[in-house]
PDB file of C-alpha atoms in Angstrom:
ATOM      1  CA  MET A  14      19.399   0.288  -9.145  1.00 79.00           C
ATOM      2  CA  SER A  15      17.172   0.661 -12.578  1.00 90.00           C
ATOM      3  CA  LEU A  16      14.923   2.660 -13.849  1.00 94.00           C
ATOM      4  CA  LEU A  17      11.853   1.593 -15.790  1.00 96.00           C
ATOM      5  CA  ILE A  18       9.881   4.474 -16.816  1.00 97.00           C
ATOM      6  CA  VAL A  19       6.444   3.994 -18.440  1.00 97.00           C
ATOM      7  CA  ASP A  20       5.047   5.847 -21.463  1.00 97.00           C
ATOM      8  CA  ALA A  21       2.060   6.685 -19.484  1.00 95.00           C
ATOM      9  CA  ALA A  22      -0.571   8.294 -22.925  1.00 94.00           C
ATOM     10  CA  ASN A  23       0.845   5.283 -25.027  1.00 94.00           C
ATOM     11  CA  VAL A  24       0.060   2.248 -22.101  1.00 94.00           C
ATOM     12  CA  VAL A  25      -3.303   3.683 -21.639  1.00 92.00           C
ATOM     13  CA  GLY A  26      -3.958   4.188 -24.717  1.00 88.00           C
ATOM     14  CA  SER A  27      -2.974   0.355 -25.976  1.00 86.00           C
ATOM     15  CA  VAL A  28      -6.395  -1.011 -24.246  1.00 83.00           C
ATOM     16  CA  PRO A  29      -9.712   0.487 -25.744  1.00 78.00           C
ATOM     17  CA  ASP A  30     -11.464   0.233 -21.900  1.00 81.00           C
ATOM     18  CA  GLY A  31     -12.821   3.988 -22.639  1.00 81.00           C
ATOM     19  CA  TRP A  32      -9.400   6.199 -20.437  1.00 83.00           C
ATOM     20  CA  TRP A  33     -10.484   8.440 -23.248  1.00 81.00           C
ATOM     21  CA  ARG A  34     -13.699  10.257 -21.255  1.00 88.00           C
ATOM     22  CA  ASP A  35     -10.702  10.268 -18.133  1.00 89.00           C
ATOM     23  CA  ARG A  36      -6.553  10.975 -18.987  1.00 91.00           C
ATOM     24  CA  ARG A  37      -6.332  11.500 -15.346  1.00 93.00           C
ATOM     25  CA  GLY A  38      -7.714   8.697 -14.355  1.00 93.00           C
ATOM     26  CA  ALA A  39      -6.777   6.491 -16.406  1.00 93.00           C
ATOM     27  CA  ALA A  40      -3.030   7.837 -15.241  1.00 95.00           C
ATOM     28  CA  VAL A  41      -4.077   7.379 -12.188  1.00 95.00           C
ATOM     29  CA  ARG A  42      -4.955   3.652 -12.323  1.00 94.00           C
ATOM     30  CA  LEU A  43      -2.133   2.813 -14.449  1.00 94.00           C
ATOM     31  CA  ARG A  44      -0.219   4.742 -11.529  1.00 96.00           C
ATOM     32  CA  ASP A  45      -1.889   2.658  -8.801  1.00 94.00           C
ATOM     33  CA  SER A  46      -1.188  -0.655 -10.689  1.00 92.00           C
ATOM     34  CA  LEU A  47       3.100  -0.402 -11.525  1.00 93.00           C
ATOM     35  CA  VAL A  48       3.004  -0.024  -7.634  1.00 89.00           C
ATOM     36  CA  GLY A  49       4.168  -3.714  -7.273  1.00 78.00           C
ATOM     37  CA  TYR A  50       7.805  -3.412  -9.675  1.00 75.00           C
ATOM     38  CA  THR A  51       9.993  -1.738  -6.862  1.00 65.00           C
ATOM     39  CA  ASP A  52      10.472  -5.225  -5.696  1.00 59.00           C
ATOM     40  CA  SER A  53      11.187  -7.136  -8.984  1.00 54.00           C
ATOM     41  CA  GLY A  54      12.721  -9.740  -7.302  1.00 58.00           C
ATOM     42  CA  GLY A  55      15.120  -8.617  -4.912  1.00 57.00           C
ATOM     43  CA  ASP A  56      16.740  -5.663  -7.421  1.00 68.00           C
ATOM     44  CA  ALA A  57      16.180  -1.997  -6.978  1.00 77.00           C
ATOM     45  CA  VAL A  58      13.397  -1.409 -10.022  1.00 85.00           C
ATOM     46  CA  GLU A  59      13.173   3.034  -9.692  1.00 92.00           C
ATOM     47  CA  VAL A  60       8.712   3.187 -11.784  1.00 95.00           C
ATOM     48  CA  VAL A  61       8.518   6.425 -12.937  1.00 97.00           C
ATOM     49  CA  LEU A  62       5.374   6.960 -14.431  1.00 97.00           C
ATOM     50  CA  VAL A  63       5.673  10.224 -16.979  1.00 97.00           C
ATOM     51  CA  VAL A  64       2.187  11.808 -18.024  1.00 97.00           C
ATOM     52  CA  GLU A  65       1.461  14.730 -20.616  1.00 95.00           C
ATOM     53  CA  GLY A  66      -1.255  16.508 -20.679  1.00 92.00           C
ATOM     54  CA  ALA A  67      -4.900  16.189 -19.300  1.00 90.00           C
ATOM     55  CA  ALA A  68      -2.546  13.940 -16.548  1.00 92.00           C
ATOM     56  CA  ARG A  69      -1.121  16.295 -16.156  1.00 93.00           C
ATOM     57  CA  GLY A  70      -0.837  17.259 -12.679  1.00 91.00           C
ATOM     58  CA  VAL A  71      -0.812  13.043 -11.169  1.00 95.00           C
ATOM     59  CA  GLY A  72       0.672  12.406  -7.437  1.00 95.00           C
ATOM     60  CA  SER A  73       3.360  10.335  -6.538  1.00 96.00           C
ATOM     61  CA  VAL A  74       2.929   7.650  -4.170  1.00 95.00           C
ATOM     62  CA  GLU A  75       4.995   5.384  -2.925  1.00 93.00           C
ATOM     63  CA  GLY A  76       6.828   3.138  -5.424  1.00 91.00           C
ATOM     64  CA  VAL A  77       5.823   5.301  -8.008  1.00 95.00           C
ATOM     65  CA  ARG A  78       7.378   8.841  -9.286  1.00 96.00           C
ATOM     66  CA  VAL A  79       5.311  11.007 -11.325  1.00 97.00           C
ATOM     67  CA  GLU A  80       6.734  13.066 -13.638  1.00 96.00           C
ATOM     68  CA  SER A  81       4.433  15.648 -15.134  1.00 95.00           C
ATOM     69  CA  ALA A  82       5.814  16.622 -18.933  1.00 95.00           C
ATOM     70  CA  PRO A  83       5.341  20.348 -19.140  1.00 92.00           C
ATOM     71  CA  GLY A  84       5.674  19.448 -23.059  1.00 91.00           C
ATOM     72  CA  SER A  85       5.612  16.273 -25.080  1.00 94.00           C
ATOM     73  CA  GLY A  86       6.095  13.784 -22.756  1.00 95.00           C
ATOM     74  CA  ASP A  87       8.323  11.299 -25.195  1.00 96.00           C
ATOM     75  CA  ASP A  88      10.690  14.128 -25.238  1.00 96.00           C
ATOM     76  CA  ARG A  89      11.167  14.250 -21.105  1.00 97.00           C
ATOM     77  CA  ILE A  90      11.430  10.173 -21.610  1.00 98.00           C
ATOM     78  CA  ALA A  91      14.206  10.992 -23.650  1.00 98.00           C
ATOM     79  CA  GLU A  92      15.640  12.927 -21.031  1.00 97.00           C
ATOM     80  CA  LEU A  93      15.896  10.406 -18.407  1.00 97.00           C
ATOM     81  CA  ALA A  94      16.679   7.700 -21.084  1.00 98.00           C
ATOM     82  CA  ALA A  95      19.915  10.203 -21.451  1.00 98.00           C
ATOM     83  CA  GLU A  96      19.902  10.865 -18.098  1.00 97.00           C
ATOM     84  CA  ALA A  97      20.403   6.689 -16.902  1.00 97.00           C
ATOM     85  CA  GLY A  98      22.676   6.007 -19.739  1.00 96.00           C
ATOM     86  CA  ALA A  99      24.512   8.992 -18.460  1.00 96.00           C
ATOM     87  CA  ALA A 100      24.139   7.161 -14.884  1.00 95.00           C
ATOM     88  CA  GLY A 101      25.202   4.136 -16.279  1.00 94.00           C
ATOM     89  CA  LEU A 102      21.845   2.856 -15.109  1.00 93.00           C
ATOM     90  CA  GLU A 103      20.013  -0.053 -16.729  1.00 95.00           C
ATOM     91  CA  CYS A 104      16.765   1.662 -18.303  1.00 97.00           C
ATOM     92  CA  THR A 105      14.037   0.097 -19.434  1.00 96.00           C
ATOM     93  CA  VAL A 106      11.253   2.273 -21.420  1.00 98.00           C
ATOM     94  CA  VAL A 107       8.221   0.594 -21.432  1.00 97.00           C
ATOM     95  CA  THR A 108       6.118   2.283 -24.670  1.00 96.00           C
ATOM     96  CA  ALA A 109       4.795   0.440 -28.573  1.00 92.00           C
ATOM     97  CA  ASP A 110       6.177   4.219 -29.664  1.00 95.00           C
ATOM     98  CA  ARG A 111       8.678   3.316 -32.859  1.00 96.00           C
ATOM     99  CA  GLU A 112      10.382   6.991 -32.774  1.00 97.00           C
ATOM    100  CA  LEU A 113      10.906   7.395 -28.821  1.00 97.00           C
ATOM    101  CA  ARG A 114      11.981   3.915 -29.362  1.00 97.00           C
ATOM    102  CA  ARG A 115      14.667   4.386 -31.613  1.00 97.00           C
ATOM    103  CA  ARG A 116      15.100   7.663 -28.923  1.00 97.00           C
ATOM    104  CA  VAL A 117      15.492   6.130 -25.696  1.00 98.00           C
ATOM    105  CA  GLU A 118      18.668   2.958 -27.269  1.00 97.00           C
ATOM    106  CA  ALA A 119      20.646   5.449 -28.634  1.00 97.00           C
ATOM    107  CA  TYR A 120      20.982   5.649 -25.098  1.00 96.00           C
ATOM    108  CA  GLY A 121      21.389   3.161 -24.269  1.00 97.00           C
ATOM    109  CA  ALA A 122      17.849   2.055 -22.578  1.00 97.00           C
ATOM    110  CA  ARG A 123      16.478  -1.487 -23.680  1.00 97.00           C
ATOM    111  CA  CYS A 124      12.232  -0.927 -24.597  1.00 97.00           C
ATOM    112  CA  ALA A 125       9.337  -3.521 -24.100  1.00 95.00           C
ATOM    113  CA  GLY A 126       5.242  -3.199 -24.829  1.00 95.00           C
ATOM    114  CA  PRO A 127       2.646  -2.220 -22.967  1.00 94.00           C
ATOM    115  CA  ARG A 128       1.624  -5.434 -22.946  1.00 91.00           C
ATOM    116  CA  THR A 129       4.799  -5.499 -20.121  1.00 89.00           C
ATOM    117  CA  VAL A 130       2.750  -3.381 -17.584  1.00 89.00           C
ATOM    118  CA  ARG A 131       0.241  -4.587 -18.110  1.00 77.00           C
ATOM    119  CA  GLN A 132      -0.007  -8.046 -16.879  1.00 63.00           C
ATOM    120  CA  PRO A 133      -1.584  -8.600 -13.320  1.00 52.00           C
ATOM    121  CA  PRO A 134       1.130  -8.237 -10.747  1.00 48.00           C
ATOM    122  CA  GLY A 135       1.822 -12.651 -10.928  1.00 49.00           C
ATOM    123  CA  GLU A 136       2.737 -12.825 -14.613  1.00 50.00           C
ATOM    124  CA  ARG A 137       4.146 -10.033 -14.977  1.00 47.00           C
ATOM    125  CA  THR A 138       8.437 -10.894 -15.409  1.00 46.00           C
TER     126      THR A 138
END
């Protein structure tokens, strides 16, 4: 089992497609696009989308657990990475935020950029 943690604000903000007019709707679209990651070539992957601000309250769907950060999304992501590291789980955090990358790498997490989850399902690696 591995864990894929997605920084919703950072990934949504990586494409200037009008997301700022409907932050919640953008988070829902991202959540729905992540469903295909739950079975990555036979390896079990738990997908966690961390939302904050106006996107709080977006619900989970089968295959994607949504965590509404009570404060900073970065803090919640770092907590999840620390928990994964302590449990010995392989963990990847999707974000372009350099400071957040530094924080989660200290817990043994790998990092990937937003394009990793922005690719169409057939092109994902």
